[in-house]
Coordinates of C-alpha atoms in Angstrom, one line a residue:
X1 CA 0.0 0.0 0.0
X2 CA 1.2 3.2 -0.6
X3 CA 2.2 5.4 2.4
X4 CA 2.1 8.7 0.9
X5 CA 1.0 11.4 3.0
X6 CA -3.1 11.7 2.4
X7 CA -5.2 14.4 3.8
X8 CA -7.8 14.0 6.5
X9 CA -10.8 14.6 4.1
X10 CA -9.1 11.7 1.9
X11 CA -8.4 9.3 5.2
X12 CA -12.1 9.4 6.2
X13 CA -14.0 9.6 3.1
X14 CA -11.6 7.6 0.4
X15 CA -13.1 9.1 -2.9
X16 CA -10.2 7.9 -5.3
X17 CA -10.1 4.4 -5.2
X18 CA -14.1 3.1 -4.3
X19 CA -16.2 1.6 -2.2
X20 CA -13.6 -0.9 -1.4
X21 CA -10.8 1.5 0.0
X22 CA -9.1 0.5 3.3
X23 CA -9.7 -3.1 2.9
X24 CA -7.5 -5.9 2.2
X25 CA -7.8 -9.5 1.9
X26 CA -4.6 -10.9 3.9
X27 CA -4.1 -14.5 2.1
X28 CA -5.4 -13.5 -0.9
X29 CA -9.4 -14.4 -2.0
X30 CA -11.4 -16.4 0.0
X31 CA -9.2 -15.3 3.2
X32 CA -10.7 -12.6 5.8
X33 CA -10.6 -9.1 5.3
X34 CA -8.6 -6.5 7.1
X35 CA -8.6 -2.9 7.8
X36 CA -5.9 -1.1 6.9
X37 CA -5.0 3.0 6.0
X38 CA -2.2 5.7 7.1
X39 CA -2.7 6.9 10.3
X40 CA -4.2 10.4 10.4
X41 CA -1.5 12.6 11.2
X42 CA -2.8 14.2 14.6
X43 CA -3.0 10.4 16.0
X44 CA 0.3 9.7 15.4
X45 CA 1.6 9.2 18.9
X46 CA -1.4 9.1 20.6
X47 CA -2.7 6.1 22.3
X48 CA -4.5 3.6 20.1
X49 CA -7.8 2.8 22.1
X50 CA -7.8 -1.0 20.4
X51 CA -4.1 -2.0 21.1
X52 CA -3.6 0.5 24.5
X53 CA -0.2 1.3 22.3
X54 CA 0.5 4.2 20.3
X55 CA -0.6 4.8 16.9
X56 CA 1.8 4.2 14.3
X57 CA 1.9 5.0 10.6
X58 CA -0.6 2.8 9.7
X59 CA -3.9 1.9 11.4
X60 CA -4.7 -2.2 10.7
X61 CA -7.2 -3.8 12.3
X62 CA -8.8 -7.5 11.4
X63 CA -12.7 -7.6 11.1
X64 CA -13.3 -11.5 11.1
X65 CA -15.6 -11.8 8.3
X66 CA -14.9 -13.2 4.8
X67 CA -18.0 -11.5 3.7
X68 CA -17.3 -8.2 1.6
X69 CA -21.0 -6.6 2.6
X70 CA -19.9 -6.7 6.4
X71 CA -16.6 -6.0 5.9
X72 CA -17.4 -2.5 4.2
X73 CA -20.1 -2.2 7.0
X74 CA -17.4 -2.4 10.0
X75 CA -14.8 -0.5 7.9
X76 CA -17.6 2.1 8.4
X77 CA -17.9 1.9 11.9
X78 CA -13.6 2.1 12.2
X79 CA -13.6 5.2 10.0
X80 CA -16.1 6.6 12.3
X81 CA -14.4 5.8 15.5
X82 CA -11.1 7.3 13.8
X83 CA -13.1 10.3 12.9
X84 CA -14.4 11.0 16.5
X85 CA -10.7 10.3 17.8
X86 CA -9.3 12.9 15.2
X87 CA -12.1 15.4 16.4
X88 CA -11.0 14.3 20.3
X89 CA -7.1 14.6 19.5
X90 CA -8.2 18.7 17.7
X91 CA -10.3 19.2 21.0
X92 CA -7.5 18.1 23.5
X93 CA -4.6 20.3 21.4
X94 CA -6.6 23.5 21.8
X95 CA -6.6 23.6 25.3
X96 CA -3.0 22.3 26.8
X97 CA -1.4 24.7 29.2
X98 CA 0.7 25.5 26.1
X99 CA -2.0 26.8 24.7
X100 CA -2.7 28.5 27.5
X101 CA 0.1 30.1 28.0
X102 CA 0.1 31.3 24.6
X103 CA -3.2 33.6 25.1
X104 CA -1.6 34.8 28.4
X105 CA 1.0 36.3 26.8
X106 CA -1.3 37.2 23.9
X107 CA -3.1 38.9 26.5
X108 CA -0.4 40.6 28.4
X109 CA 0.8 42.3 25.3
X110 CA -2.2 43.2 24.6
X111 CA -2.5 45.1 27.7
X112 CA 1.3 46.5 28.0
X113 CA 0.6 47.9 23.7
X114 CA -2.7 49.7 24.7
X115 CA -3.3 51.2 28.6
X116 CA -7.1 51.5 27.6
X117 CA -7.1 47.8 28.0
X118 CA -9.5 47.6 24.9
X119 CA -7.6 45.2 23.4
X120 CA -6.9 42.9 26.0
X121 CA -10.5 43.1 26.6
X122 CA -11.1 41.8 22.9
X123 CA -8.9 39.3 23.7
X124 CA -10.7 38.2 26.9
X125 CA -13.9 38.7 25.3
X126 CA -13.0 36.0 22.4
X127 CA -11.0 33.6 24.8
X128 CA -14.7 33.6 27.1
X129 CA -17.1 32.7 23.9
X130 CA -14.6 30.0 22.6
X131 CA -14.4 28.7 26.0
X132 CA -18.0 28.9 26.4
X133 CA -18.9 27.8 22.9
X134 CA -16.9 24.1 23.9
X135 CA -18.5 23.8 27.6
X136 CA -21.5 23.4 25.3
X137 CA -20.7 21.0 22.9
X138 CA -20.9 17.4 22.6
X139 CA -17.6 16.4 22.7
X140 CA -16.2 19.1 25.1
X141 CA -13.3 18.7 27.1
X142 CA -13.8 18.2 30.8
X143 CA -15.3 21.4 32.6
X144 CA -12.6 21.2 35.2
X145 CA -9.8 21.3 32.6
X146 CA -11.6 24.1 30.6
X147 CA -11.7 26.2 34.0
X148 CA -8.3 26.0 34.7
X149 CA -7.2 26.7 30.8
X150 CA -9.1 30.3 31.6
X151 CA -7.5 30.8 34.9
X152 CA -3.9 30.5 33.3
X153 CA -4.8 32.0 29.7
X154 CA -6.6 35.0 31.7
X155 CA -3.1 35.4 33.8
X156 CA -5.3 33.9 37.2
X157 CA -3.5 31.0 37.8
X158 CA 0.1 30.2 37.8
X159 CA 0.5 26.0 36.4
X160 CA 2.8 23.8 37.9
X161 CA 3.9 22.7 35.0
X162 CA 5.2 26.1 34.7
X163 CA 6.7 27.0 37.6
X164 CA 8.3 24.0 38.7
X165 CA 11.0 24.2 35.5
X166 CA 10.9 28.3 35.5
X167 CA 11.8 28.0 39.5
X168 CA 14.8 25.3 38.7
X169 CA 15.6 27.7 36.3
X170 CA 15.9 30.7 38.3
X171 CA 17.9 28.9 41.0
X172 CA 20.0 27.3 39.1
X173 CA 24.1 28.2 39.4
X174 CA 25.7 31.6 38.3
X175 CA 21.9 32.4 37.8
X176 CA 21.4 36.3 37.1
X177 CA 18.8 36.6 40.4
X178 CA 20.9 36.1 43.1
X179 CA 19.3 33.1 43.8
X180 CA 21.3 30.7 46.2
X181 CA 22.0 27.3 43.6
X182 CA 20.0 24.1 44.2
X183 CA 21.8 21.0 44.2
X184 CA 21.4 18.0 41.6
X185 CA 20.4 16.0 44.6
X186 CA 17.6 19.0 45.8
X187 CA 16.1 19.5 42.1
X188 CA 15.5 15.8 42.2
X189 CA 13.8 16.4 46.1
X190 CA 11.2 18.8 44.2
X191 CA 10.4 17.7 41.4
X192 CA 9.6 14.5 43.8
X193 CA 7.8 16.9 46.2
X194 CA 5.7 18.2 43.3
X195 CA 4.9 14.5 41.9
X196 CA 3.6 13.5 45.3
X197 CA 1.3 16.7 45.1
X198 CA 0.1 16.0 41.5
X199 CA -1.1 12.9 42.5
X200 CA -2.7 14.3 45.9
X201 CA -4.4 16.4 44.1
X202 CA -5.6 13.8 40.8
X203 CA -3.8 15.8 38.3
X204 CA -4.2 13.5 35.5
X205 CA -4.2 16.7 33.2
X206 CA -1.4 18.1 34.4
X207 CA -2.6 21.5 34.8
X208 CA -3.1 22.0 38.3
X209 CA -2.3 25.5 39.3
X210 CA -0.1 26.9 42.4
X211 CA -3.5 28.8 43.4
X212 CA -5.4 25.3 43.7
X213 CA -3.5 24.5 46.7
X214 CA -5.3 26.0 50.2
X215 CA -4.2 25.7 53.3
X216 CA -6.5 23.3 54.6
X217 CA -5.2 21.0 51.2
X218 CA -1.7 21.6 52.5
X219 CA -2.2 20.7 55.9
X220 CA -3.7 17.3 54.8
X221 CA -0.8 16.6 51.7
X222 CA 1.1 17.2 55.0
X223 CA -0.1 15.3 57.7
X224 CA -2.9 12.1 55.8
X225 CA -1.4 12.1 52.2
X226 CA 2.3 11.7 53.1
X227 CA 2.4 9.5 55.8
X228 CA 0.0 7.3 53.9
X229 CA 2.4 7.0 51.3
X230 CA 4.4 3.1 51.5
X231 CA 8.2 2.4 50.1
X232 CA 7.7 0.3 47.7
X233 CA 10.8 -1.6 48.3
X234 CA 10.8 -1.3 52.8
X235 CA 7.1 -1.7 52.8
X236 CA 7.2 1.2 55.4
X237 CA 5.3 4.2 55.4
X238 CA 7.0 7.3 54.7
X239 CA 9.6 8.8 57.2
X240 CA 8.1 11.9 59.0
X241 CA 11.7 13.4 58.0
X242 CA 11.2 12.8 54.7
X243 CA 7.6 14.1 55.0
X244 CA 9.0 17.1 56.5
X245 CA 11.8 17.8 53.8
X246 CA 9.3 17.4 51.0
X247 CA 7.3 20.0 52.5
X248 CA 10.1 21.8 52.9
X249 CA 11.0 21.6 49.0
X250 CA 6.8 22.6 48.3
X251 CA 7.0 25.9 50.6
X252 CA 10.5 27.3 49.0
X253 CA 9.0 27.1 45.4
X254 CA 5.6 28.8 46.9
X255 CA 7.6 31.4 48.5
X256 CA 9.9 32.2 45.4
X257 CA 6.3 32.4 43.3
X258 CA 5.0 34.6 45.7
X259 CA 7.8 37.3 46.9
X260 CA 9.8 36.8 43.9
X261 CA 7.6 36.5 41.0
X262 CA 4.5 38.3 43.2
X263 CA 2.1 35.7 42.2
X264 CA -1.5 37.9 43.9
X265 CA -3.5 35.5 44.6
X266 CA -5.7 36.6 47.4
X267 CA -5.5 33.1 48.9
X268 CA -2.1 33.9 49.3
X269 CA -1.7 37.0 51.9
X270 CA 0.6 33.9 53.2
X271 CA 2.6 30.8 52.2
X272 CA -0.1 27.9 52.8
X273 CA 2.9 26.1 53.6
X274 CA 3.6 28.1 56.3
X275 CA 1.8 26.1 59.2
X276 CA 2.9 28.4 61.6
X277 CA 3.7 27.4 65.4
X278 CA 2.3 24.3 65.3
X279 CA 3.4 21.1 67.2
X280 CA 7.2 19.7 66.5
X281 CA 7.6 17.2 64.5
X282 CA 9.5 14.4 66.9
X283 CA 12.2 13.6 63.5
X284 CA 14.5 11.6 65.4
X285 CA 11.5 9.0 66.2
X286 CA 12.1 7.3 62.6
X287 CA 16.1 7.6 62.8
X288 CA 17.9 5.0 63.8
X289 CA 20.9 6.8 66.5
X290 CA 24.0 6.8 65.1
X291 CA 27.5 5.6 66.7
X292 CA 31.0 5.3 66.2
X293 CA 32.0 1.7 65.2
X294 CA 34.2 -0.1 68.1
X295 CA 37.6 -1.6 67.1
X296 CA 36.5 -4.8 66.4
X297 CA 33.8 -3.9 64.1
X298 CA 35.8 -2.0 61.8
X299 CA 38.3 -4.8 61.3
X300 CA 35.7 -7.7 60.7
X301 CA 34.4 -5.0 57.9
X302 CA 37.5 -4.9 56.4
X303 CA 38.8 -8.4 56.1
X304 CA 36.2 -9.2 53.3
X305 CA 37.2 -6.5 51.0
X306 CA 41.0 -6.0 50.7
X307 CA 42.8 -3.2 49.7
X308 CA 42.4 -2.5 45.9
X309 CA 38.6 -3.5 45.8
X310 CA 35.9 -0.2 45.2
X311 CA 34.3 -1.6 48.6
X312 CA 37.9 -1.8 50.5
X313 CA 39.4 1.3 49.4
X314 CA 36.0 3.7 49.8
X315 CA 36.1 2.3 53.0
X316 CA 39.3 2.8 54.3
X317 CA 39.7 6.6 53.3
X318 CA 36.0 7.2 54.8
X319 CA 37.7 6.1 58.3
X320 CA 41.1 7.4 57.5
X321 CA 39.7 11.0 56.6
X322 CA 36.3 11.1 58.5
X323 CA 34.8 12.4 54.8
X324 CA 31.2 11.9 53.9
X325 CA 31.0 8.8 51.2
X326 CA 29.7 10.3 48.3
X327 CA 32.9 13.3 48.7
X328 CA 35.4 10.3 48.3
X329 CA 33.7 8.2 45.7
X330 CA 32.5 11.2 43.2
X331 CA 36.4 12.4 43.4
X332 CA 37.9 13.6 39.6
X333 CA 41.7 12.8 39.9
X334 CA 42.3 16.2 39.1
X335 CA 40.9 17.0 42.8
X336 CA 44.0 14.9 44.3
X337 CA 47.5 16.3 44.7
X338 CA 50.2 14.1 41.9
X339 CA 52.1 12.8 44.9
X340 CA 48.7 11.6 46.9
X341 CA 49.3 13.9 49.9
X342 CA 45.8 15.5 50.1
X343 CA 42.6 16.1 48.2
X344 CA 39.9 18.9 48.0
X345 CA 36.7 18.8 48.3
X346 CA 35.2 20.9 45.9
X347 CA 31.0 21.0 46.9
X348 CA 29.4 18.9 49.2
X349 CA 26.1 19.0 51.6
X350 CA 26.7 22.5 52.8
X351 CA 29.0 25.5 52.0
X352 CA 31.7 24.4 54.5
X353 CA 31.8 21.3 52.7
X354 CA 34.9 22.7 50.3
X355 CA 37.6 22.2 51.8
X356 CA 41.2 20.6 51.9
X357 CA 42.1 17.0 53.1
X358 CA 45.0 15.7 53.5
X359 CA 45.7 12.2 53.3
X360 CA 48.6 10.5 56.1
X361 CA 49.9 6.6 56.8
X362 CA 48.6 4.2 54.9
X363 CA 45.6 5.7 53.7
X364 CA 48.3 8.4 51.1
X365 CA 49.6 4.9 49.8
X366 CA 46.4 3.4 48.9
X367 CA 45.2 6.6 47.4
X368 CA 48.5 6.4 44.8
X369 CA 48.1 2.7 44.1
X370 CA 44.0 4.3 43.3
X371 CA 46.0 6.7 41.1
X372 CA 48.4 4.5 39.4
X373 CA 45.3 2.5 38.8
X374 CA 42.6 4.5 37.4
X375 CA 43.9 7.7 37.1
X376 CA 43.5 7.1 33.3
X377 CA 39.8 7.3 33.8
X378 CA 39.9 10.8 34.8
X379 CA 37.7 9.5 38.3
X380 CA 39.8 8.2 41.3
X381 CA 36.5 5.5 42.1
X382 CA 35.4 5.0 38.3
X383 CA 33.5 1.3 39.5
X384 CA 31.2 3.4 41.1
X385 CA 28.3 4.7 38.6
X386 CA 27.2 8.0 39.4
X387 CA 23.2 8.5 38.6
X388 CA 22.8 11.6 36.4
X389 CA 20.0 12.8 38.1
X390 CA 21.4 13.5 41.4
X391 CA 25.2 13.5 40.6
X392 CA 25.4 11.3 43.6
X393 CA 26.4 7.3 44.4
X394 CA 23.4 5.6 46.0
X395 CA 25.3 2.5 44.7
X396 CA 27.6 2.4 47.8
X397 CA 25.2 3.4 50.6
X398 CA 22.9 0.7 49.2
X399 CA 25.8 -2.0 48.9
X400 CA 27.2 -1.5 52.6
X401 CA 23.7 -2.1 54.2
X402 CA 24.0 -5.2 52.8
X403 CA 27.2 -6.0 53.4
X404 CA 26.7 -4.6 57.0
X405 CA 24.2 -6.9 57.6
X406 CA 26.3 -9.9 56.4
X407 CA 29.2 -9.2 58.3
X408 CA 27.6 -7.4 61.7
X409 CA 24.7 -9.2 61.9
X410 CA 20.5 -7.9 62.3
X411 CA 21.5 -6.1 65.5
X412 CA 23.9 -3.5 63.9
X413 CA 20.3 -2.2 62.6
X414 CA 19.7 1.0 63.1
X415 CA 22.8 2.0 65.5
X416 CA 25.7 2.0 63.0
X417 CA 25.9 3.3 59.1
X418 CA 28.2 3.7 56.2
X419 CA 28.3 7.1 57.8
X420 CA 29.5 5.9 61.1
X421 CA 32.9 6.1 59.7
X422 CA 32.8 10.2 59.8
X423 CA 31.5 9.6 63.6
X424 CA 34.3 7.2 64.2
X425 CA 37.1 9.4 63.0
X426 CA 35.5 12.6 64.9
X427 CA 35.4 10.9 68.1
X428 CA 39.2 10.1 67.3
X429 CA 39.5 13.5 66.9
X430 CA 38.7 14.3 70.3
X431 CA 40.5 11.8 71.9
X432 CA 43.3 12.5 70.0
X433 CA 43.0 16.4 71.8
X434 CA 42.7 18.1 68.3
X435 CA 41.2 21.0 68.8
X436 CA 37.9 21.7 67.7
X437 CA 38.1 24.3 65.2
X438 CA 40.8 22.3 63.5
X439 CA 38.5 19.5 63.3
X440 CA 36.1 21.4 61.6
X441 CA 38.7 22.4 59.0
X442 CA 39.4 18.9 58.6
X443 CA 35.8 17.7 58.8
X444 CA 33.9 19.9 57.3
X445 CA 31.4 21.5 60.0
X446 CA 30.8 24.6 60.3
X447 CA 31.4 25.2 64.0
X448 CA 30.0 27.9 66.3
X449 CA 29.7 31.1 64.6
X450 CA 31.5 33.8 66.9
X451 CA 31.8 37.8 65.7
X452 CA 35.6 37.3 64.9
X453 CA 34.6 34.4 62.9
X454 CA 35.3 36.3 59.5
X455 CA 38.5 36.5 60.8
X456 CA 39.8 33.1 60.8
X457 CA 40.6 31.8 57.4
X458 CA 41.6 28.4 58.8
X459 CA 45.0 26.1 58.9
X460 CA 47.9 25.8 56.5
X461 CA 47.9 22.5 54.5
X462 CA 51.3 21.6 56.4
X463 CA 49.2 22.2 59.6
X464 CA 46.3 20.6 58.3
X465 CA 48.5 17.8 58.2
X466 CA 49.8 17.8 61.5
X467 CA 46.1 17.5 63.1
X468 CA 45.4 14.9 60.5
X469 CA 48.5 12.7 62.1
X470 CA 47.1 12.9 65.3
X471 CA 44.2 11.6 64.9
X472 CA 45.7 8.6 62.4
X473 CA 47.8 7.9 65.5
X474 CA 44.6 7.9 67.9
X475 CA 43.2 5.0 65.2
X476 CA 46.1 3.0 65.1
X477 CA 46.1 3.0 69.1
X478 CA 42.7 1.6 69.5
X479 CA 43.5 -0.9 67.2
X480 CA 40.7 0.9 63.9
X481 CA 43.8 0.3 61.9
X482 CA 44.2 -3.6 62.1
X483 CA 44.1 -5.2 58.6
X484 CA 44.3 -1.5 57.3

């Protein structure tokens, strides 16, 4: 058949070529017929209602008859059907928030060009009837989606399918606002935050608005729709600190749409997000308590993974240098001195997290043989994937809990974490009689905040050193450094 593009008038009605057009025998006479013609081009894409796939380039369909009366009768009926899903597929395009925000800005510049506001009246006049005219008809889309089309075509309402990306936008680095940066790992936190209240709120559509959410709706996304919510891999409900963070992710984008891009809403004299002084949240409930591993533990951890391994090695320097995880195993070679004696830090979890670390005993040799190794790959740990989303490892976190497990047994739960190695080096630290500001250098921490704090722009790498020793000495005397 030929697949030349036809237009809709030919698809439907199929003057050219008889009353037999769109049917085929499959095997030849005597065999059943089939249906079969170019798919219209606005279904292309679109889900096919018969197959619950999309449409293709060419519609064919079998209509289990041999009988060439029938078969042109149910080739009727599918040309009908296509019909009504062409005039469906016109309905739908005219009235996506695309479209939408098309006639705002129509609108806007209508009103900006002439301070009269005639035109934009015009406009708003001949948006109404059209909008009107389809409430009417037959095969109208949804009230409830032609309500919300007006609110953001009329400049009303403010999509989230708008804002979400326009906000990432706006705070993303070297941005031209001022905006502090989000972090890979926090865009992904949001754009979570704001799937969880799609689906709160049944947005099928996707063209729920910032102005749909009240407080009373926030309040309940907050405390029945979240905590409803079960991993799908713990079969727990959802952590009231990650409840808590999510709303934390919603009222930031609310307030940057409201102070910052003075969204008017009269429902919004206040960030419904803003719950005010209400009872604190006990966080620490759902958190396991965190502790320094003993002696013992650390050395039946590493005895299964040698020195050389991606588990061994990202191990070791976490207790050597008391440095989160995902700082050690995201680490570009160009971040580590040639001769192995230190690295830096260049971002991490908070501003303090940039910083220099430098690297004593054992733990400078098994970062050069990591070197010697891999430094070719332009990553010091290049076995650990990275997930371009976040820019972060969840690969190692998720293979130490197991390994934990293995090695510690069930009653480790909860107490100690791959993150127990920062605790274990900091309490080395103080037993080593480092002083604290020092360790925070070191570790990373911001520290009390005193008025001559401005002052202090921290240790010399050679001193950095020296406090490092200490507490690699402090290690090997409590025995952390057997099988090192």
């Amino acid at each position: 058949m030929s697949t030349k593009k036809l237009s809709n008038l030919d698809h439907i009605e199929g003057k050219d070529t008889g009353e037999m057009r769109y049917l085929k025998q499959a095997r030849g006479d005597g065999s059943g017929y089939v249906f079969r013609m170019v798919t219209p081009e606005k279904l292309r894409g679109r889900e096919n209602p018969w197959t619950g796939k999309p449409f293709g380039n060419e519609i064919k369909k079998g209509l289990n008859t041999r009988h060439r009366p029938t078969a042109r009768q149910r080739r009727d009926v599918i040309l009908g059907e296509i019909r009504a899903l062409e005039m469906g597929a016109e309905a739908a395009d005219g009235f996506t928030m695309q479209s939408a925000l098309a006639w705002r800005e129509e609108i806007a510049a209508a009103r900006e060009a002439d301070p009269t506001g005639h035109e934009a009246e015009i406009l708003a006049l001949t948006l109404s009837g059209r909008l009107e005219k389809e409430e009417e008809g037959r095969d109208a889309p949804p009230t409830k989606t032609l309500r919300r089309f007006a609110r953001v075509a009329q400049g009303s309402g403010f999509p989230l399918s708008e804002a979400v990306p326009q906000y990432i936008r706006e705070r993303s680095p070297d941005n031209p606002f001022g905006f502090k940066p989000l972090k890979r790992a926090t865009v992904k936190e949001v754009e979570i935050a704001v799937s969880h209240l799609r689906d709160f709120l049944v947005d099928t559509e996707d063209a729920a608005c910032l102005e749909d959410v009240t407080p009373k709706l926030a309040r309940s996304f907050r405390q029945d729709y979240l905590p409803s919510i079960t991993s799908k891999k713990t079969k727990e409900p959802m952590a009231a600190r990650t409840a808590e963070k999510y709303v934390t992710m919603l009222r930031k984008l609310w307030d940057w749409a409201i102070s910052d891009r003075e969204l008017t809403s009269a429902k919004y004299r206040s960030n419904p997000w803003d719950f005010g002084c209400s009872i604190p949240r006990d966080r620490k409930r759902d958190e396991g308590v965190r502790e320094a591993f003993t002696a013992s533990e650390v050395q039946a951890l590493l005895a299964p993974k040698p020195r050389g391994t991606r588990e061994g090695d990202a191990f070791r320097l976490a207790l050597a240098t008391g440095a989160r995880i995902n700082e050690l195993v995201l680490l570009e070679v160009a971040d580590v001195e040639p001769d192995a004696s230190g690295l830096y830090i260049r971002e991490g979890k908070s501003s303090n997290a940039a910083r220099f670390v430098p690297l004593v005993g054992d733990a400078r040799a098994l970062m050069g043989a990591r070197l010697s190794a891999h430094g070719q790959t332009g990553r010091v740990f290049p076995e650990w994937p990275i997930k371009p989303s976040t820019g972060t490892c969840g690969a190692v976190t998720r293979w130490f809990i197991d390994f934990r497990r293995k090695i510690l047994g069930e009653e480790s739960e909860g107490r100690v974490t791959l993150h127990s190695t920062r605790h274990t080096w900091r309490t080395a630290a103080r037993r080593a009689g480092v002083a604290e500001p020092d360790v925070n250098d070191l570790g990373g921490w911001a520290g009390p905040k005193t008025s001559n704090s401005v002052y202090d722009h921290g240790l010399l790498k050679e001193q950095l050193e020296e406090a490092q020793e200490q507490i690699w000495q402090e290690l090997e005397r409590s025995d952390y450094l057997i099988g090192f």
